[in-house]
């Protein structure tokens, strides 16, 4: 008989704790894909915004905040929201502009970091669930050893129990 390791049998051997560990794996993959899509360069700092503001700054004459504001509206993104927050304070004291930019930057950073918390949660919970599953498996392995007949092969029972425990 072939004694290779089958992933499905390995999962079943891990016991009850494999279900939430599997759920955390799905959550991690989902949140990773979502973060890759949400944190694309086009969504955070579009090329059109950079080139539009660059052309506006490079043109001769005075800087027109209204044109810059329209460019920010044309390319909605995190960077555009920060620049827009700054443009709304044009003509105000520098400290007020700096505060506005800092607040807008913090808001945008919080939005960008939002679903990363789920990844951190999944990583922490998966580790703890794996540890609990290992402890449960070791308890069951030693329980089997204490309840089996004296003439039985203890090493194979213990090895089987440890194998099951380590799957999680």
mmCIF file of C-alpha atoms in Angstrom:
data_model
loop_
_atom_site.group_PDB
_atom_site.id
_atom_site.type_symbol
_atom_site.label_atom_id
_atom_site.label_comp_id
_atom_site.label_asym_id
_atom_site.label_seq_id
_atom_site.Cartn_x
_atom_site.Cartn_y
_atom_site.Cartn_z
ATOM 1 C CA UNK A 1 0.000 0.000 0.000
ATOM 2 C CA UNK A 2 1.202 3.527 -0.823
ATOM 3 C CA UNK A 3 2.166 5.367 2.407
ATOM 4 C CA UNK A 4 2.488 8.856 0.904
ATOM 5 C CA UNK A 5 0.958 11.797 2.721
ATOM 6 C CA UNK A 6 -2.441 12.836 1.417
ATOM 7 C CA UNK A 7 -3.291 16.483 2.147
ATOM 8 C CA UNK A 8 -6.947 15.719 2.826
ATOM 9 C CA UNK A 9 -6.124 12.880 5.244
ATOM 10 C CA UNK A 10 -3.554 15.110 6.908
ATOM 11 C CA UNK A 11 -6.191 17.813 7.383
ATOM 12 C CA UNK A 12 -8.650 15.326 8.860
ATOM 13 C CA UNK A 13 -5.955 13.937 11.156
ATOM 14 C CA UNK A 14 -5.483 17.420 12.641
ATOM 15 C CA UNK A 15 -8.897 17.253 14.265
ATOM 16 C CA UNK A 16 -11.405 19.942 15.107
ATOM 17 C CA UNK A 17 -8.910 22.808 15.243
ATOM 18 C CA UNK A 18 -8.156 22.443 11.544
ATOM 19 C CA UNK A 19 -11.574 23.971 10.713
ATOM 20 C CA UNK A 20 -10.873 27.426 12.215
ATOM 21 C CA UNK A 21 -7.261 27.283 10.993
ATOM 22 C CA UNK A 22 -8.600 26.649 7.481
ATOM 23 C CA UNK A 23 -11.059 29.553 7.918
ATOM 24 C CA UNK A 24 -8.193 31.839 8.970
ATOM 25 C CA UNK A 25 -6.263 30.737 5.879
ATOM 26 C CA UNK A 26 -9.185 31.706 3.647
ATOM 27 C CA UNK A 27 -9.500 35.040 5.470
ATOM 28 C CA UNK A 28 -5.780 35.697 5.027
ATOM 29 C CA UNK A 29 -5.808 34.940 1.310
ATOM 30 C CA UNK A 30 -8.938 37.056 0.786
ATOM 31 C CA UNK A 31 -7.560 40.049 2.695
ATOM 32 C CA UNK A 32 -4.187 39.761 0.945
ATOM 33 C CA UNK A 33 -5.847 39.870 -2.482
ATOM 34 C CA UNK A 34 -8.044 42.769 -1.367
ATOM 35 C CA UNK A 35 -5.016 44.727 -0.103
ATOM 36 C CA UNK A 36 -3.089 44.062 -3.333
ATOM 37 C CA UNK A 37 -5.999 45.498 -5.299
ATOM 38 C CA UNK A 38 -6.616 48.429 -2.946
ATOM 39 C CA UNK A 39 -2.970 49.425 -2.641
ATOM 40 C CA UNK A 40 -2.150 49.514 -6.340
ATOM 41 C CA UNK A 41 -0.156 52.576 -7.321
ATOM 42 C CA UNK A 42 -3.045 53.820 -9.503
ATOM 43 C CA UNK A 43 -5.316 53.922 -6.438
ATOM 44 C CA UNK A 44 -2.832 55.598 -4.092
ATOM 45 C CA UNK A 45 -0.832 57.929 -6.373
ATOM 46 C CA UNK A 46 -2.077 57.950 -9.985
ATOM 47 C CA UNK A 47 0.335 58.941 -12.721
ATOM 48 C CA UNK A 48 -2.213 61.430 -14.087
ATOM 49 C CA UNK A 49 -2.285 63.293 -10.782
ATOM 50 C CA UNK A 50 1.497 63.509 -10.620
ATOM 51 C CA UNK A 51 1.875 64.654 -14.225
ATOM 52 C CA UNK A 52 -1.047 67.095 -13.977
ATOM 53 C CA UNK A 53 0.287 68.748 -10.837
ATOM 54 C CA UNK A 54 3.803 68.673 -12.312
ATOM 55 C CA UNK A 55 2.656 70.504 -15.452
ATOM 56 C CA UNK A 56 0.753 72.997 -13.343
ATOM 57 C CA UNK A 57 3.814 73.681 -11.183
ATOM 58 C CA UNK A 58 6.137 73.852 -14.207
ATOM 59 C CA UNK A 59 4.036 76.326 -16.147
ATOM 60 C CA UNK A 60 5.073 79.983 -16.172
ATOM 61 C CA UNK A 61 3.062 82.396 -14.118
ATOM 62 C CA UNK A 62 1.283 82.063 -10.820
ATOM 63 C CA UNK A 63 0.041 78.850 -9.246
ATOM 64 C CA UNK A 64 -3.722 78.404 -9.577
ATOM 65 C CA UNK A 65 -5.118 76.349 -6.673
ATOM 66 C CA UNK A 66 -8.454 75.925 -8.483
ATOM 67 C CA UNK A 67 -6.774 74.110 -11.373
ATOM 68 C CA UNK A 68 -4.859 71.922 -8.915
ATOM 69 C CA UNK A 69 -8.124 71.171 -7.086
ATOM 70 C CA UNK A 70 -9.779 70.153 -10.387
ATOM 71 C CA UNK A 71 -6.840 67.861 -11.172
ATOM 72 C CA UNK A 72 -7.280 66.265 -7.736
ATOM 73 C CA UNK A 73 -10.989 65.729 -8.441
ATOM 74 C CA UNK A 74 -10.145 64.265 -11.843
ATOM 75 C CA UNK A 75 -7.836 61.621 -10.291
ATOM 76 C CA UNK A 76 -9.484 60.518 -7.018
ATOM 77 C CA UNK A 77 -6.933 58.810 -4.777
ATOM 78 C CA UNK A 78 -5.332 58.977 -1.352
ATOM 79 C CA UNK A 79 -2.701 61.436 -2.544
ATOM 80 C CA UNK A 80 -5.361 63.610 -4.193
ATOM 81 C CA UNK A 81 -7.309 63.739 -0.926
ATOM 82 C CA UNK A 82 -4.226 64.959 0.956
ATOM 83 C CA UNK A 83 -3.414 67.593 -1.699
ATOM 84 C CA UNK A 84 -7.067 68.649 -1.775
ATOM 85 C CA UNK A 85 -7.003 69.101 2.018
ATOM 86 C CA UNK A 86 -3.961 71.348 1.612
ATOM 87 C CA UNK A 87 -5.514 73.340 -1.236
ATOM 88 C CA UNK A 88 -8.593 74.096 0.836
ATOM 89 C CA UNK A 89 -6.333 75.974 3.271
ATOM 90 C CA UNK A 90 -4.471 78.110 0.703
ATOM 91 C CA UNK A 91 -3.990 81.638 2.053
ATOM 92 C CA UNK A 92 -4.181 80.496 5.683
ATOM 93 C CA UNK A 93 -1.219 80.433 8.112
ATOM 94 C CA UNK A 94 1.406 77.751 7.431
ATOM 95 C CA UNK A 95 0.737 76.009 10.745
ATOM 96 C CA UNK A 96 -2.932 75.586 9.815
ATOM 97 C CA UNK A 97 -1.969 74.162 6.392
ATOM 98 C CA UNK A 98 0.479 71.752 8.035
ATOM 99 C CA UNK A 99 -2.188 70.597 10.495
ATOM 100 C CA UNK A 100 -4.659 70.075 7.677
ATOM 101 C CA UNK A 101 -2.137 68.030 5.663
ATOM 102 C CA UNK A 102 -1.213 65.986 8.728
ATOM 103 C CA UNK A 103 -4.861 65.207 9.500
ATOM 104 C CA UNK A 104 -5.635 64.319 5.874
ATOM 105 C CA UNK A 105 -2.521 62.117 5.690
ATOM 106 C CA UNK A 106 -3.495 60.301 8.875
ATOM 107 C CA UNK A 107 -7.055 59.735 7.602
ATOM 108 C CA UNK A 108 -5.758 58.314 4.337
ATOM 109 C CA UNK A 109 -3.155 56.144 6.092
ATOM 110 C CA UNK A 110 -5.890 54.732 8.336
ATOM 111 C CA UNK A 111 -8.006 53.924 5.271
ATOM 112 C CA UNK A 112 -5.076 52.216 3.561
ATOM 113 C CA UNK A 113 -4.206 50.228 6.700
ATOM 114 C CA UNK A 114 -7.824 49.245 7.391
ATOM 115 C CA UNK A 115 -7.907 45.578 6.307
ATOM 116 C CA UNK A 116 -4.325 44.862 7.332
ATOM 117 C CA UNK A 117 -5.695 44.460 10.852
ATOM 118 C CA UNK A 118 -7.600 41.388 9.661
ATOM 119 C CA UNK A 119 -4.342 39.858 8.421
ATOM 120 C CA UNK A 120 -2.725 40.478 11.805
ATOM 121 C CA UNK A 121 -5.717 38.942 13.562
ATOM 122 C CA UNK A 122 -5.688 35.875 11.312
ATOM 123 C CA UNK A 123 -1.960 35.344 11.846
ATOM 124 C CA UNK A 124 -2.267 35.610 15.628
ATOM 125 C CA UNK A 125 -5.335 33.405 15.892
ATOM 126 C CA UNK A 126 -3.939 30.746 13.554
ATOM 127 C CA UNK A 127 -0.791 30.448 15.631
ATOM 128 C CA UNK A 128 -2.777 30.103 18.855
ATOM 129 C CA UNK A 129 -5.225 27.622 17.334
ATOM 130 C CA UNK A 130 -2.319 25.537 16.061
ATOM 131 C CA UNK A 131 -0.770 25.529 19.509
ATOM 132 C CA UNK A 132 -4.055 24.532 21.142
ATOM 133 C CA UNK A 133 -4.498 21.786 18.545
ATOM 134 C CA UNK A 134 -1.004 20.492 19.277
ATOM 135 C CA UNK A 135 -1.684 20.476 23.016
ATOM 136 C CA UNK A 136 -4.995 18.685 22.495
ATOM 137 C CA UNK A 137 -3.298 16.085 20.295
ATOM 138 C CA UNK A 138 -0.572 15.476 22.873
ATOM 139 C CA UNK A 139 -3.168 15.107 25.636
ATOM 140 C CA UNK A 140 -5.071 12.561 23.541
ATOM 141 C CA UNK A 141 -1.865 10.683 22.697
ATOM 142 C CA UNK A 142 -0.862 10.330 26.329
ATOM 143 C CA UNK A 143 -4.435 9.494 27.331
ATOM 144 C CA UNK A 144 -4.397 6.616 24.830
ATOM 145 C CA UNK A 145 -1.132 5.431 26.349
ATOM 146 C CA UNK A 146 -2.593 5.342 29.846
ATOM 147 C CA UNK A 147 -5.744 3.481 28.806
ATOM 148 C CA UNK A 148 -4.209 0.818 26.576
ATOM 149 C CA UNK A 149 -3.287 -2.696 27.527
ATOM 150 C CA UNK A 150 0.175 -3.308 28.951
ATOM 151 C CA UNK A 151 1.109 -5.730 26.158
ATOM 152 C CA UNK A 152 0.220 -3.315 23.321
ATOM 153 C CA UNK A 153 2.810 -1.507 21.208
ATOM 154 C CA UNK A 154 3.127 1.834 23.010
ATOM 155 C CA UNK A 155 5.628 3.415 20.608
ATOM 156 C CA UNK A 156 3.339 3.203 17.578
ATOM 157 C CA UNK A 157 0.397 4.615 19.557
ATOM 158 C CA UNK A 158 2.563 7.451 20.865
ATOM 159 C CA UNK A 159 4.026 8.136 17.399
ATOM 160 C CA UNK A 160 0.537 8.183 15.875
ATOM 161 C CA UNK A 161 -0.676 10.606 18.552
ATOM 162 C CA UNK A 162 2.295 12.930 18.113
ATOM 163 C CA UNK A 163 1.820 12.830 14.324
ATOM 164 C CA UNK A 164 -1.807 13.908 14.762
ATOM 165 C CA UNK A 165 -0.837 16.613 17.245
ATOM 166 C CA UNK A 166 1.798 18.109 14.986
ATOM 167 C CA UNK A 167 -0.527 18.385 11.998
ATOM 168 C CA UNK A 168 -2.114 21.508 13.497
#
